[in-house]
């Protein structure tokens, strides 16, 4: 048996003490929340000769929080057979706005123009444009 009465896995057989003294049940509490609001609208902006000019607009807001709390033994790394896990918390807010135009050039062919603005509380902001086209020569082929 170990001199202090604690379990010693390396002691000679019969001298290891009680394994129950080596048992440990960690306590970790994690709380995460996500909330978001999205608003979008699509429709026809005006009539063109072939098909109407299409428009889509939207905004989105997302809020995220995270909190992790550990017991003192887990937080210090004093448990056997595992690493430490620090307590911590964080928050991230995300806001975006976008618009997209669908511009018919002639029957079966449309031009597309879009832009999206994203802003992250922990990263910064980006503006991403997109230009493209869609061609549908036959009803079953695009």
mmCIF file of C-alpha atoms in Angstrom:
data_model
loop_
_atom_site.group_PDB
_atom_site.id
_atom_site.type_symbol
_atom_site.label_atom_id
_atom_site.label_comp_id
_atom_site.label_asym_id
_atom_site.label_seq_id
_atom_site.Cartn_x
_atom_site.Cartn_y
_atom_site.Cartn_z
ATOM 1 C CA UNK A 1 0.000 0.000 0.000
ATOM 2 C CA UNK A 2 1.227 3.492 -0.745
ATOM 3 C CA UNK A 3 2.410 5.349 2.328
ATOM 4 C CA UNK A 4 -0.226 8.067 1.971
ATOM 5 C CA UNK A 5 -3.041 5.542 1.277
ATOM 6 C CA UNK A 6 -3.517 6.586 -2.361
ATOM 7 C CA UNK A 7 -3.634 4.160 -5.258
ATOM 8 C CA UNK A 8 -0.245 3.398 -6.839
ATOM 9 C CA UNK A 9 -0.546 1.379 -10.077
ATOM 10 C CA UNK A 10 3.231 0.742 -10.096
ATOM 11 C CA UNK A 11 3.418 -0.791 -6.601
ATOM 12 C CA UNK A 12 3.984 -4.503 -6.099
ATOM 13 C CA UNK A 13 0.889 -6.740 -6.172
ATOM 14 C CA UNK A 14 -1.028 -6.469 -2.909
ATOM 15 C CA UNK A 15 0.466 -3.051 -2.150
ATOM 16 C CA UNK A 16 -1.454 -0.911 -4.648
ATOM 17 C CA UNK A 17 -4.092 0.266 -2.152
ATOM 18 C CA UNK A 18 -7.690 0.882 -3.213
ATOM 19 C CA UNK A 19 -8.511 1.667 -6.875
ATOM 20 C CA UNK A 20 -11.494 3.756 -5.737
ATOM 21 C CA UNK A 21 -9.086 6.478 -4.673
ATOM 22 C CA UNK A 22 -8.019 6.840 -8.314
ATOM 23 C CA UNK A 23 -11.561 7.310 -9.649
ATOM 24 C CA UNK A 24 -12.499 10.770 -10.799
ATOM 25 C CA UNK A 25 -15.727 12.060 -12.344
ATOM 26 C CA UNK A 26 -15.051 15.318 -14.161
ATOM 27 C CA UNK A 27 -17.668 18.054 -14.295
ATOM 28 C CA UNK A 28 -17.882 20.186 -17.405
ATOM 29 C CA UNK A 29 -20.720 22.573 -18.173
ATOM 30 C CA UNK A 30 -21.167 23.903 -21.704
ATOM 31 C CA UNK A 31 -23.770 26.462 -22.724
ATOM 32 C CA UNK A 32 -24.247 27.610 -26.298
ATOM 33 C CA UNK A 33 -26.921 29.881 -27.747
ATOM 34 C CA UNK A 34 -27.699 30.882 -31.305
ATOM 35 C CA UNK A 35 -30.330 33.400 -32.346
ATOM 36 C CA UNK A 36 -30.963 34.651 -35.853
ATOM 37 C CA UNK A 37 -33.334 36.882 -37.766
ATOM 38 C CA UNK A 38 -33.633 36.733 -41.549
ATOM 39 C CA UNK A 39 -35.672 38.918 -43.852
ATOM 40 C CA UNK A 40 -35.805 38.464 -47.625
ATOM 41 C CA UNK A 41 -37.957 39.582 -50.538
ATOM 42 C CA UNK A 42 -38.023 38.529 -54.175
ATOM 43 C CA UNK A 43 -40.115 39.718 -57.036
ATOM 44 C CA UNK A 44 -40.355 41.440 -60.366
ATOM 45 C CA UNK A 45 -38.931 44.936 -60.486
ATOM 46 C CA UNK A 46 -40.239 45.935 -63.940
ATOM 47 C CA UNK A 47 -41.456 44.409 -67.187
ATOM 48 C CA UNK A 48 -38.912 43.750 -69.930
ATOM 49 C CA UNK A 49 -39.794 42.741 -73.524
ATOM 50 C CA UNK A 50 -39.127 38.993 -73.006
ATOM 51 C CA UNK A 51 -39.525 38.471 -69.248
ATOM 52 C CA UNK A 52 -39.622 40.696 -66.153
ATOM 53 C CA UNK A 53 -36.513 42.057 -64.437
ATOM 54 C CA UNK A 54 -36.127 40.072 -61.215
ATOM 55 C CA UNK A 55 -34.811 41.373 -57.907
ATOM 56 C CA UNK A 56 -33.975 39.677 -54.608
ATOM 57 C CA UNK A 57 -32.867 41.479 -51.449
ATOM 58 C CA UNK A 58 -32.276 40.310 -47.930
ATOM 59 C CA UNK A 59 -30.671 40.885 -44.564
ATOM 60 C CA UNK A 60 -29.644 38.449 -41.853
ATOM 61 C CA UNK A 61 -28.444 38.844 -38.274
ATOM 62 C CA UNK A 62 -27.043 36.038 -36.123
ATOM 63 C CA UNK A 63 -25.855 36.168 -32.519
ATOM 64 C CA UNK A 64 -23.871 33.295 -30.982
ATOM 65 C CA UNK A 65 -22.533 32.796 -27.448
ATOM 66 C CA UNK A 66 -20.482 29.974 -25.957
ATOM 67 C CA UNK A 67 -19.459 29.298 -22.376
ATOM 68 C CA UNK A 68 -17.500 26.343 -20.981
ATOM 69 C CA UNK A 69 -16.868 25.840 -17.277
ATOM 70 C CA UNK A 70 -14.788 22.997 -15.830
ATOM 71 C CA UNK A 71 -14.199 21.792 -12.305
ATOM 72 C CA UNK A 72 -10.874 22.757 -10.699
ATOM 73 C CA UNK A 73 -9.167 19.376 -11.302
ATOM 74 C CA UNK A 74 -10.035 19.270 -15.022
ATOM 75 C CA UNK A 75 -9.091 22.917 -15.461
ATOM 76 C CA UNK A 76 -5.695 22.423 -13.838
ATOM 77 C CA UNK A 77 -4.865 19.250 -15.781
ATOM 78 C CA UNK A 78 -4.295 17.314 -12.536
ATOM 79 C CA UNK A 79 -6.326 14.306 -13.665
ATOM 80 C CA UNK A 80 -4.472 11.216 -14.842
ATOM 81 C CA UNK A 81 -4.771 10.129 -18.483
ATOM 82 C CA UNK A 82 -5.988 13.332 -20.085
ATOM 83 C CA UNK A 83 -5.070 16.877 -20.877
ATOM 84 C CA UNK A 84 -6.355 19.991 -19.260
ATOM 85 C CA UNK A 85 -9.404 21.768 -20.582
ATOM 86 C CA UNK A 86 -9.537 25.450 -19.797
ATOM 87 C CA UNK A 87 -12.793 27.213 -19.034
ATOM 88 C CA UNK A 88 -13.727 30.019 -21.375
ATOM 89 C CA UNK A 89 -16.420 31.974 -23.147
ATOM 90 C CA UNK A 90 -16.972 33.854 -26.362
ATOM 91 C CA UNK A 91 -19.459 35.735 -28.469
ATOM 92 C CA UNK A 92 -19.817 36.212 -32.212
ATOM 93 C CA UNK A 93 -22.223 38.502 -34.035
ATOM 94 C CA UNK A 94 -22.786 38.200 -37.763
ATOM 95 C CA UNK A 95 -24.692 40.636 -39.985
ATOM 96 C CA UNK A 96 -25.207 40.436 -43.742
ATOM 97 C CA UNK A 97 -27.099 42.059 -46.581
ATOM 98 C CA UNK A 98 -27.453 40.939 -50.168
ATOM 99 C CA UNK A 99 -29.084 41.851 -53.449
ATOM 100 C CA UNK A 100 -29.399 40.015 -56.745
ATOM 101 C CA UNK A 101 -30.683 41.086 -60.153
ATOM 102 C CA UNK A 102 -31.881 38.786 -62.908
ATOM 103 C CA UNK A 103 -31.747 40.684 -66.209
ATOM 104 C CA UNK A 104 -33.317 38.988 -69.243
ATOM 105 C CA UNK A 105 -31.306 39.754 -72.387
ATOM 106 C CA UNK A 106 -33.345 37.654 -74.847
ATOM 107 C CA UNK A 107 -35.484 34.526 -74.726
ATOM 108 C CA UNK A 108 -33.645 31.754 -72.886
ATOM 109 C CA UNK A 109 -30.704 33.964 -71.805
ATOM 110 C CA UNK A 110 -30.410 36.021 -68.649
ATOM 111 C CA UNK A 111 -27.633 38.024 -67.055
ATOM 112 C CA UNK A 112 -27.170 37.885 -63.285
ATOM 113 C CA UNK A 113 -25.563 40.418 -60.971
ATOM 114 C CA UNK A 114 -25.349 40.043 -57.210
ATOM 115 C CA UNK A 115 -23.509 41.421 -54.202
ATOM 116 C CA UNK A 116 -23.280 40.292 -50.586
ATOM 117 C CA UNK A 117 -21.895 42.207 -47.619
ATOM 118 C CA UNK A 118 -20.956 40.270 -44.460
ATOM 119 C CA UNK A 119 -19.715 41.675 -41.160
ATOM 120 C CA UNK A 120 -18.347 39.499 -38.353
ATOM 121 C CA UNK A 121 -17.697 40.893 -34.869
ATOM 122 C CA UNK A 122 -14.511 38.816 -34.514
ATOM 123 C CA UNK A 123 -13.188 38.927 -38.071
ATOM 124 C CA UNK A 124 -14.141 42.040 -40.003
ATOM 125 C CA UNK A 125 -16.224 42.552 -43.110
ATOM 126 C CA UNK A 126 -16.266 41.391 -46.724
ATOM 127 C CA UNK A 127 -18.018 42.472 -49.899
ATOM 128 C CA UNK A 128 -18.471 39.719 -52.474
ATOM 129 C CA UNK A 129 -19.815 40.487 -55.951
ATOM 130 C CA UNK A 130 -21.041 37.890 -58.440
ATOM 131 C CA UNK A 131 -21.663 38.174 -62.158
ATOM 132 C CA UNK A 132 -23.034 35.340 -64.250
ATOM 133 C CA UNK A 133 -25.450 34.223 -66.884
ATOM 134 C CA UNK A 134 -27.996 31.513 -67.457
ATOM 135 C CA UNK A 135 -28.713 30.066 -70.871
ATOM 136 C CA UNK A 136 -31.615 27.717 -71.552
ATOM 137 C CA UNK A 137 -31.714 26.919 -75.287
ATOM 138 C CA UNK A 138 -34.444 24.269 -74.822
ATOM 139 C CA UNK A 139 -37.062 23.807 -72.090
ATOM 140 C CA UNK A 140 -35.386 20.611 -70.851
ATOM 141 C CA UNK A 141 -31.782 21.863 -71.117
ATOM 142 C CA UNK A 142 -30.027 24.588 -69.112
#
